[in-house]
Amino acid sequence: MLQIFTPPPTSKTSAFQGEPSLTPEAEAHSARSQAQPGSEILEALPRLNKCDSILQTLLEDFRIIFERDPAARNWLEVLLCYPGFHAICLNRFAHWLYLRKVSVIPRLISHIGRLLTGIEIHPGATIGKGVFIDHGMGVVIGETAIVGDYTLIYQGVTLGGTGKETGKRHPTLGKNVVVGAGAKVLGNISVGNNVRIGAGSIVLRGVPSDCTVVGVPGRIVSKQGVGCPLEHAQLPDTQATVIRSLCDRIEKLEQQLQDLRK
């Protein structure tokens, strides 16, 4: 028995040219390819660029450790033994999920990072590139906090809120900020670029760029600009200065009182 061959459904024979023609979908794809050579690659470039940007950020996070910490000996030691780097890496993944409205998982990653490193960074916090958390134990960074590029944060630092208000309620740090051990920066305030915050300080008001802040509450004691090192041994003691001025004033008043009695 003779069998009649039937053309596959993906193509059909043209009544005018006697040649097979493509389906409408295949024709559209062919037209796009002919009109824009390499169009598929062009469409994939934004995704590739984004992945490349994330990789560059992680590499910068890794590189800055050798610049900031003289105890960093080799890449393997940093990769395995620096909790600040681990916390930053976990936060970048959690933040990526947070921006895509993924529920629970970002907070779970943040919680795991806290258990492993002692550093609590809310997945909603925005962390710039090259941020280094040195030692890191006890660091807390709130949901709406923004940390600028190349900021250095020591152990025990809190970037927190001052109440239960909603919206932006955590501080914004500029670039190249140094926050000393145990310092607290609280509320929706802005800290400028190249600011140095002394250990144990409590900052409740905004700070302009290129300043050094110490004390409780934090007071501006220096405006030396970019490159001013945070040398705690050389920072002025603002409370001692106030006490000395009060003692001098009391001594002068006592002297005036004695002169009047004469």
PDB file of C-alpha atoms in Angstrom:
ATOM      1  CA  MET A   1       0.000   0.000   0.000  1.00  0.00           C
ATOM      2  CA  LEU A   2       1.308   3.420  -0.914  1.00  0.00           C
ATOM      3  CA  GLN A   3       1.754   5.921   1.923  1.00  0.00           C
ATOM      4  CA  ILE A   4       1.170   9.593   1.294  1.00  0.00           C
ATOM      5  CA  PHE A   5       3.818  11.850   2.835  1.00  0.00           C
ATOM      6  CA  THR A   6       2.411  14.772   4.797  1.00  0.00           C
ATOM      7  CA  PRO A   7       4.669  17.819   5.402  1.00  0.00           C
ATOM      8  CA  PRO A   8       5.339  18.604   9.068  1.00  0.00           C
ATOM      9  CA  PRO A   9       3.108  21.256  10.639  1.00  0.00           C
ATOM     10  CA  THR A  10       6.045  23.575  11.203  1.00  0.00           C
ATOM     11  CA  SER A  11       6.190  24.450   7.553  1.00  0.00           C
ATOM     12  CA  LYS A  12       3.841  24.754   4.581  1.00  0.00           C
ATOM     13  CA  THR A  13       4.218  24.845   0.828  1.00  0.00           C
ATOM     14  CA  SER A  14       3.819  28.170  -0.873  1.00  0.00           C
ATOM     15  CA  ALA A  15       1.195  28.132  -3.589  1.00  0.00           C
ATOM     16  CA  PHE A  16       3.167  30.612  -5.650  1.00  0.00           C
ATOM     17  CA  GLN A  17       6.795  29.578  -5.225  1.00  0.00           C
ATOM     18  CA  GLY A  18       6.458  25.861  -4.489  1.00  0.00           C
ATOM     19  CA  GLU A  19       8.924  26.245  -1.571  1.00  0.00           C
ATOM     20  CA  PRO A  20       8.321  25.497   2.120  1.00  0.00           C
ATOM     21  CA  SER A  21       7.547  28.546   4.285  1.00  0.00           C
ATOM     22  CA  LEU A  22       7.950  29.011   8.034  1.00  0.00           C
ATOM     23  CA  THR A  23       5.217  29.327  10.623  1.00  0.00           C
ATOM     24  CA  PRO A  24       4.304  32.891  11.703  1.00  0.00           C
ATOM     25  CA  GLU A  25       6.313  32.535  14.938  1.00  0.00           C
ATOM     26  CA  ALA A  26       9.398  31.293  13.118  1.00  0.00           C
ATOM     27  CA  GLU A  27       9.019  34.029  10.499  1.00  0.00           C
ATOM     28  CA  ALA A  28       8.879  36.690  13.227  1.00  0.00           C
ATOM     29  CA  HIS A  29      11.990  35.283  14.915  1.00  0.00           C
ATOM     30  CA  SER A  30      13.812  35.155  11.577  1.00  0.00           C
ATOM     31  CA  ALA A  31      12.805  38.733  10.819  1.00  0.00           C
ATOM     32  CA  ARG A  32      14.116  39.955  14.172  1.00  0.00           C
ATOM     33  CA  SER A  33      17.396  38.113  13.652  1.00  0.00           C
ATOM     34  CA  GLN A  34      17.826  39.588  10.169  1.00  0.00           C
ATOM     35  CA  ALA A  35      16.834  43.091  11.229  1.00  0.00           C
ATOM     36  CA  GLN A  36      19.092  43.097  14.312  1.00  0.00           C
ATOM     37  CA  PRO A  37      22.037  40.718  14.094  1.00  0.00           C
ATOM     38  CA  GLY A  38      22.995  39.456  17.553  1.00  0.00           C
ATOM     39  CA  SER A  39      19.730  40.733  19.040  1.00  0.00           C
ATOM     40  CA  GLU A  40      19.603  37.888  21.559  1.00  0.00           C
ATOM     41  CA  ILE A  41      23.043  38.870  22.859  1.00  0.00           C
ATOM     42  CA  LEU A  42      21.975  42.510  23.093  1.00  0.00           C
ATOM     43  CA  GLU A  43      18.901  41.516  25.083  1.00  0.00           C
ATOM     44  CA  ALA A  44      21.080  39.532  27.498  1.00  0.00           C
ATOM     45  CA  LEU A  45      23.623  42.332  28.021  1.00  0.00           C
ATOM     46  CA  PRO A  46      21.704  44.151  30.809  1.00  0.00           C
ATOM     47  CA  ARG A  47      21.535  40.925  32.806  1.00  0.00           C
ATOM     48  CA  LEU A  48      25.222  40.235  32.184  1.00  0.00           C
ATOM     49  CA  ASN A  49      26.143  43.792  33.156  1.00  0.00           C
ATOM     50  CA  LYS A  50      24.155  43.472  36.380  1.00  0.00           C
ATOM     51  CA  CYS A  51      25.882  40.206  37.299  1.00  0.00           C
ATOM     52  CA  ASP A  52      29.223  41.803  36.474  1.00  0.00           C
ATOM     53  CA  SER A  53      28.369  44.780  38.702  1.00  0.00           C
ATOM     54  CA  ILE A  54      27.528  42.496  41.641  1.00  0.00           C
ATOM     55  CA  LEU A  55      30.766  40.577  41.136  1.00  0.00           C
ATOM     56  CA  GLN A  56      32.785  43.797  41.006  1.00  0.00           C
ATOM     57  CA  THR A  57      31.145  44.978  44.245  1.00  0.00           C
ATOM     58  CA  LEU A  58      32.036  41.730  46.026  1.00  0.00           C
ATOM     59  CA  LEU A  59      35.602  41.913  44.724  1.00  0.00           C
ATOM     60  CA  GLU A  60      35.870  45.483  46.018  1.00  0.00           C
ATOM     61  CA  ASP A  61      34.523  44.355  49.399  1.00  0.00           C
ATOM     62  CA  PHE A  62      37.268  41.730  49.427  1.00  0.00           C
ATOM     63  CA  ARG A  63      40.065  44.019  48.215  1.00  0.00           C
ATOM     64  CA  ILE A  64      39.407  46.818  50.694  1.00  0.00           C
ATOM     65  CA  ILE A  65      40.133  44.500  53.632  1.00  0.00           C
ATOM     66  CA  PHE A  66      43.821  44.321  52.694  1.00  0.00           C
ATOM     67  CA  GLU A  67      43.941  48.118  52.505  1.00  0.00           C
ATOM     68  CA  ARG A  68      42.192  48.735  55.822  1.00  0.00           C
ATOM     69  CA  ASP A  69      43.441  45.898  58.034  1.00  0.00           C
ATOM     70  CA  PRO A  70      47.201  45.342  58.491  1.00  0.00           C
ATOM     71  CA  ALA A  71      46.408  41.961  60.079  1.00  0.00           C
ATOM     72  CA  ALA A  72      45.114  40.600  56.760  1.00  0.00           C
ATOM     73  CA  ARG A  73      47.851  38.204  55.627  1.00  0.00           C
ATOM     74  CA  ASN A  74      46.504  36.371  52.594  1.00  0.00           C
ATOM     75  CA  TRP A  75      43.348  35.885  50.553  1.00  0.00           C
ATOM     76  CA  LEU A  76      42.460  32.506  52.089  1.00  0.00           C
ATOM     77  CA  GLU A  77      42.606  33.900  55.610  1.00  0.00           C
ATOM     78  CA  VAL A  78      40.330  36.785  54.660  1.00  0.00           C
ATOM     79  CA  LEU A  79      37.927  34.514  52.807  1.00  0.00           C
ATOM     80  CA  LEU A  80      37.545  32.098  55.712  1.00  0.00           C
ATOM     81  CA  CYS A  81      38.183  34.103  58.878  1.00  0.00           C
ATOM     82  CA  TYR A  82      36.672  37.583  58.471  1.00  0.00           C
ATOM     83  CA  PRO A  83      33.103  37.703  59.829  1.00  0.00           C
ATOM     84  CA  GLY A  84      32.608  41.242  58.547  1.00  0.00           C
ATOM     85  CA  PHE A  85      33.166  40.072  54.980  1.00  0.00           C
ATOM     86  CA  HIS A  86      30.848  37.104  55.502  1.00  0.00           C
ATOM     87  CA  ALA A  87      28.108  39.388  56.853  1.00  0.00           C
ATOM     88  CA  ILE A  88      28.430  41.770  53.899  1.00  0.00           C
ATOM     89  CA  CYS A  89      28.214  38.915  51.369  1.00  0.00           C
ATOM     90  CA  LEU A  90      25.129  37.441  53.018  1.00  0.00           C
ATOM     91  CA  ASN A  91      23.514  40.863  53.205  1.00  0.00           C
ATOM     92  CA  ARG A  92      24.047  41.526  49.510  1.00  0.00           C
ATOM     93  CA  PHE A  93      22.181  38.328  48.644  1.00  0.00           C
ATOM     94  CA  ALA A  94      19.442  39.032  51.206  1.00  0.00           C
ATOM     95  CA  HIS A  95      19.093  42.629  49.958  1.00  0.00           C
ATOM     96  CA  TRP A  96      18.764  41.378  46.365  1.00  0.00           C
ATOM     97  CA  LEU A  97      15.873  39.145  47.437  1.00  0.00           C
ATOM     98  CA  TYR A  98      14.381  41.920  49.582  1.00  0.00           C
ATOM     99  CA  LEU A  99      14.191  44.286  46.615  1.00  0.00           C
ATOM    100  CA  ARG A 100      12.279  41.602  44.704  1.00  0.00           C
ATOM    101  CA  LYS A 101       9.634  41.381  47.441  1.00  0.00           C
ATOM    102  CA  VAL A 102      10.624  37.864  48.482  1.00  0.00           C
ATOM    103  CA  SER A 103       9.142  37.193  51.914  1.00  0.00           C
ATOM    104  CA  VAL A 104      10.748  35.498  54.918  1.00  0.00           C
ATOM    105  CA  ILE A 105      13.885  34.260  53.139  1.00  0.00           C
ATOM    106  CA  PRO A 106      15.794  37.608  53.311  1.00  0.00           C
ATOM    107  CA  ARG A 107      15.140  37.860  57.051  1.00  0.00           C
ATOM    108  CA  LEU A 108      16.134  34.220  57.483  1.00  0.00           C
ATOM    109  CA  ILE A 109      19.440  34.881  55.711  1.00  0.00           C
ATOM    110  CA  SER A 110      19.976  37.915  57.947  1.00  0.00           C
ATOM    111  CA  HIS A 111      19.267  35.794  61.019  1.00  0.00           C
ATOM    112  CA  ILE A 112      21.700  33.091  59.899  1.00  0.00           C
ATOM    113  CA  GLY A 113      24.330  35.769  59.299  1.00  0.00           C
ATOM    114  CA  ARG A 114      23.775  37.094  62.823  1.00  0.00           C
ATOM    115  CA  LEU A 115      24.223  33.629  64.316  1.00  0.00           C
ATOM    116  CA  LEU A 116      27.409  33.024  62.325  1.00  0.00           C
ATOM    117  CA  THR A 117      29.061  36.439  62.632  1.00  0.00           C
ATOM    118  CA  GLY A 118      27.460  38.356  65.508  1.00  0.00           C
ATOM    119  CA  ILE A 119      26.583  41.108  63.012  1.00  0.00           C
ATOM    120  CA  GLU A 120      22.951  42.023  62.388  1.00  0.00           C
ATOM    121  CA  ILE A 121      22.199  43.787  59.106  1.00  0.00           C
ATOM    122  CA  HIS A 122      18.576  44.122  58.080  1.00  0.00           C
ATOM    123  CA  PRO A 123      18.092  43.002  54.455  1.00  0.00           C
ATOM    124  CA  GLY A 124      16.462  46.351  53.705  1.00  0.00           C
ATOM    125  CA  ALA A 125      19.639  48.292  54.552  1.00  0.00           C
ATOM    126  CA  THR A 126      21.560  49.723  51.604  1.00  0.00           C
ATOM    127  CA  ILE A 127      25.280  48.977  51.821  1.00  0.00           C
ATOM    128  CA  GLY A 128      27.711  50.654  49.413  1.00  0.00           C
ATOM    129  CA  LYS A 129      30.705  48.989  47.829  1.00  0.00           C
ATOM    130  CA  GLY A 130      33.964  48.593  49.712  1.00  0.00           C
ATOM    131  CA  VAL A 131      32.307  48.726  53.137  1.00  0.00           C
ATOM    132  CA  PHE A 132      34.451  47.002  55.770  1.00  0.00           C
ATOM    133  CA  ILE A 133      33.136  45.855  59.156  1.00  0.00           C
ATOM    134  CA  ASP A 134      36.226  45.225  61.286  1.00  0.00           C
ATOM    135  CA  HIS A 135      35.838  42.555  64.016  1.00  0.00           C
ATOM    136  CA  GLY A 136      32.119  43.208  63.816  1.00  0.00           C
ATOM    137  CA  MET A 137      30.713  41.629  66.969  1.00  0.00           C
ATOM    138  CA  GLY A 138      27.632  43.524  68.120  1.00  0.00           C
ATOM    139  CA  VAL A 139      27.186  45.652  64.987  1.00  0.00           C
ATOM    140  CA  VAL A 140      23.519  46.462  64.251  1.00  0.00           C
ATOM    141  CA  ILE A 141      22.375  48.170  61.036  1.00  0.00           C
ATOM    142  CA  GLY A 142      18.679  49.003  60.717  1.00  0.00           C
ATOM    143  CA  GLU A 143      16.251  48.517  57.860  1.00  0.00           C
ATOM    144  CA  THR A 144      16.327  51.991  56.311  1.00  0.00           C
ATOM    145  CA  ALA A 145      19.990  52.733  56.999  1.00  0.00           C
ATOM    146  CA  ILE A 146      22.195  53.742  54.069  1.00  0.00           C
ATOM    147  CA  VAL A 147      25.945  53.185  54.302  1.00  0.00           C
ATOM    148  CA  GLY A 148      28.109  54.957  51.717  1.00  0.00           C
ATOM    149  CA  ASP A 149      31.006  53.500  49.764  1.00  0.00           C
ATOM    150  CA  TYR A 150      34.257  52.646  51.577  1.00  0.00           C
ATOM    151  CA  THR A 151      32.844  53.182  55.052  1.00  0.00           C
ATOM    152  CA  LEU A 152      34.750  51.567  57.930  1.00  0.00           C
ATOM    153  CA  ILE A 153      32.692  50.259  60.857  1.00  0.00           C
ATOM    154  CA  TYR A 154      34.179  48.840  64.049  1.00  0.00           C
ATOM    155  CA  GLN A 155      32.649  46.444  66.566  1.00  0.00           C
ATOM    156  CA  GLY A 156      29.676  47.420  68.693  1.00  0.00           C
ATOM    157  CA  VAL A 157      28.383  50.106  66.318  1.00  0.00           C
ATOM    158  CA  THR A 158      24.643  50.739  66.049  1.00  0.00           C
ATOM    159  CA  LEU A 159      23.010  52.494  63.113  1.00  0.00           C
ATOM    160  CA  GLY A 160      19.540  52.531  64.591  1.00  0.00           C
ATOM    161  CA  GLY A 161      16.299  54.392  65.046  1.00  0.00           C
ATOM    162  CA  THR A 162      14.970  56.420  67.964  1.00  0.00           C
ATOM    163  CA  GLY A 163      11.375  55.195  68.126  1.00  0.00           C
ATOM    164  CA  LYS A 164       8.661  53.238  66.391  1.00  0.00           C
ATOM    165  CA  GLU A 165       8.055  55.665  63.552  1.00  0.00           C
ATOM    166  CA  THR A 166       7.636  54.269  60.056  1.00  0.00           C
ATOM    167  CA  GLY A 167       9.392  55.246  56.846  1.00  0.00           C
ATOM    168  CA  LYS A 168      12.994  56.450  56.823  1.00  0.00           C
ATOM    169  CA  ARG A 169      14.077  56.182  60.446  1.00  0.00           C
ATOM    170  CA  HIS A 170      17.737  55.177  60.339  1.00  0.00           C
ATOM    171  CA  PRO A 171      20.851  57.224  59.530  1.00  0.00           C
ATOM    172  CA  THR A 172      22.467  57.838  56.172  1.00  0.00           C
ATOM    173  CA  LEU A 173      26.261  57.723  56.104  1.00  0.00           C
ATOM    174  CA  GLY A 174      28.252  59.315  53.293  1.00  0.00           C
ATOM    175  CA  LYS A 175      31.382  57.951  51.661  1.00  0.00           C
ATOM    176  CA  ASN A 176      34.652  57.233  53.486  1.00  0.00           C
ATOM    177  CA  VAL A 177      33.078  57.491  56.936  1.00  0.00           C
ATOM    178  CA  VAL A 178      34.820  55.883  59.931  1.00  0.00           C
ATOM    179  CA  VAL A 179      32.618  54.849  62.866  1.00  0.00           C
ATOM    180  CA  GLY A 180      34.631  53.973  65.974  1.00  0.00           C
ATOM    181  CA  ALA A 181      33.997  51.036  68.297  1.00  0.00           C
ATOM    182  CA  GLY A 182      30.800  51.254  70.310  1.00  0.00           C
ATOM    183  CA  ALA A 183      29.532  54.414  68.601  1.00  0.00           C
ATOM    184  CA  LYS A 184      25.791  54.909  68.123  1.00  0.00           C
ATOM    185  CA  VAL A 185      24.304  56.884  65.245  1.00  0.00           C
ATOM    186  CA  LEU A 186      20.576  57.150  65.836  1.00  0.00           C
ATOM    187  CA  GLY A 187      17.606  58.479  63.920  1.00  0.00           C
ATOM    188  CA  ASN A 188      16.953  59.727  60.408  1.00  0.00           C
ATOM    189  CA  ILE A 189      20.040  61.930  60.217  1.00  0.00           C
ATOM    190  CA  SER A 190      22.686  62.450  57.559  1.00  0.00           C
ATOM    191  CA  VAL A 191      26.405  62.076  58.146  1.00  0.00           C
ATOM    192  CA  GLY A 192      28.529  63.653  55.411  1.00  0.00           C
ATOM    193  CA  ASN A 193      31.504  62.309  53.510  1.00  0.00           C
ATOM    194  CA  ASN A 194      34.888  61.769  55.214  1.00  0.00           C
ATOM    195  CA  VAL A 195      33.411  62.051  58.712  1.00  0.00           C
ATOM    196  CA  ARG A 196      35.178  60.417  61.679  1.00  0.00           C
ATOM    197  CA  ILE A 197      33.049  59.351  64.655  1.00  0.00           C
ATOM    198  CA  GLY A 198      35.006  58.600  67.822  1.00  0.00           C
ATOM    199  CA  ALA A 199      34.618  55.416  69.852  1.00  0.00           C
ATOM    200  CA  GLY A 200      31.684  55.450  72.256  1.00  0.00           C
ATOM    201  CA  SER A 201      30.128  58.571  70.749  1.00  0.00           C
ATOM    202  CA  ILE A 202      26.365  58.966  70.440  1.00  0.00           C
ATOM    203  CA  VAL A 203      25.395  60.990  67.378  1.00  0.00           C
ATOM    204  CA  LEU A 204      21.837  62.335  67.368  1.00  0.00           C
ATOM    205  CA  ARG A 205      22.163  65.209  64.890  1.00  0.00           C
ATOM    206  CA  GLY A 206      23.366  65.508  61.331  1.00  0.00           C
ATOM    207  CA  VAL A 207      27.075  66.006  60.706  1.00  0.00           C
ATOM    208  CA  PRO A 208      28.524  67.931  57.725  1.00  0.00           C
ATOM    209  CA  SER A 209      31.305  66.498  55.615  1.00  0.00           C
ATOM    210  CA  ASP A 210      34.986  66.465  56.640  1.00  0.00           C
ATOM    211  CA  CYS A 211      34.399  66.576  60.403  1.00  0.00           C
ATOM    212  CA  THR A 212      35.435  64.605  63.476  1.00  0.00           C
ATOM    213  CA  VAL A 213      32.753  63.939  66.101  1.00  0.00           C
ATOM    214  CA  VAL A 214      33.300  62.726  69.678  1.00  0.00           C
ATOM    215  CA  GLY A 215      31.428  62.631  72.959  1.00  0.00           C
ATOM    216  CA  VAL A 216      27.948  62.037  74.364  1.00  0.00           C
ATOM    217  CA  PRO A 217      26.089  63.562  72.695  1.00  0.00           C
ATOM    218  CA  GLY A 218      28.411  63.828  69.727  1.00  0.00           C
ATOM    219  CA  ARG A 219      30.117  67.186  69.193  1.00  0.00           C
ATOM    220  CA  ILE A 220      32.143  68.373  66.233  1.00  0.00           C
ATOM    221  CA  VAL A 221      35.723  68.892  67.398  1.00  0.00           C
ATOM    222  CA  SER A 222      37.609  69.085  64.123  1.00  0.00           C
ATOM    223  CA  LYS A 223      37.087  70.118  60.510  1.00  0.00           C
ATOM    224  CA  GLN A 224      40.300  69.037  58.868  1.00  0.00           C
ATOM    225  CA  GLY A 225      38.907  67.590  55.678  1.00  0.00           C
ATOM    226  CA  VAL A 226      39.729  64.504  53.694  1.00  0.00           C
ATOM    227  CA  GLY A 227      42.361  62.200  55.097  1.00  0.00           C
ATOM    228  CA  CYS A 228      41.998  63.208  58.758  1.00  0.00           C
ATOM    229  CA  PRO A 229      42.888  60.039  60.713  1.00  0.00           C
ATOM    230  CA  LEU A 230      40.783  58.882  63.633  1.00  0.00           C
ATOM    231  CA  GLU A 231      43.574  58.935  66.228  1.00  0.00           C
ATOM    232  CA  HIS A 232      41.726  58.565  69.520  1.00  0.00           C
ATOM    233  CA  ALA A 233      44.801  59.422  71.580  1.00  0.00           C
ATOM    234  CA  GLN A 234      44.970  62.811  69.865  1.00  0.00           C
ATOM    235  CA  LEU A 235      41.277  63.679  69.981  1.00  0.00           C
ATOM    236  CA  PRO A 236      40.355  66.572  72.270  1.00  0.00           C
ATOM    237  CA  ASP A 237      38.488  65.777  75.478  1.00  0.00           C
ATOM    238  CA  THR A 238      35.492  68.076  75.170  1.00  0.00           C
ATOM    239  CA  GLN A 239      34.103  67.300  78.622  1.00  0.00           C
ATOM    240  CA  ALA A 240      37.452  67.975  80.289  1.00  0.00           C
ATOM    241  CA  THR A 241      37.683  71.267  78.395  1.00  0.00           C
ATOM    242  CA  VAL A 242      34.254  72.340  79.663  1.00  0.00           C
ATOM    243  CA  ILE A 243      35.117  71.378  83.241  1.00  0.00           C
ATOM    244  CA  ARG A 244      38.390  73.313  83.103  1.00  0.00           C
ATOM    245  CA  SER A 245      36.647  76.405  81.774  1.00  0.00           C
ATOM    246  CA  LEU A 246      34.060  76.195  84.571  1.00  0.00           C
ATOM    247  CA  CYS A 247      36.795  75.823  87.188  1.00  0.00           C
ATOM    248  CA  ASP A 248      38.603  78.858  85.781  1.00  0.00           C
ATOM    249  CA  ARG A 249      35.374  80.840  85.876  1.00  0.00           C
ATOM    250  CA  ILE A 250      34.684  79.859  89.487  1.00  0.00           C
ATOM    251  CA  GLU A 251      38.202  80.834  90.479  1.00  0.00           C
ATOM    252  CA  LYS A 252      37.803  84.270  88.899  1.00  0.00           C
ATOM    253  CA  LEU A 253      34.451  84.821  90.617  1.00  0.00           C
ATOM    254  CA  GLU A 254      35.926  83.858  93.983  1.00  0.00           C
ATOM    255  CA  GLN A 255      38.786  86.299  93.444  1.00  0.00           C
ATOM    256  CA  GLN A 256      36.347  89.086  92.587  1.00  0.00           C
ATOM    257  CA  LEU A 257      34.301  88.278  95.693  1.00  0.00           C
ATOM    258  CA  GLN A 258      37.374  88.522  97.904  1.00  0.00           C
ATOM    259  CA  ASP A 259      38.294  91.877  96.358  1.00  0.00           C
ATOM    260  CA  LEU A 260      34.807  93.218  97.099  1.00  0.00           C
ATOM    261  CA  ARG A 261      35.040  92.156 100.744  1.00  0.00           C
ATOM    262  CA  LYS A 262      38.210  94.139 101.174  1.00  0.00           C
TER     263      LYS A 262
END
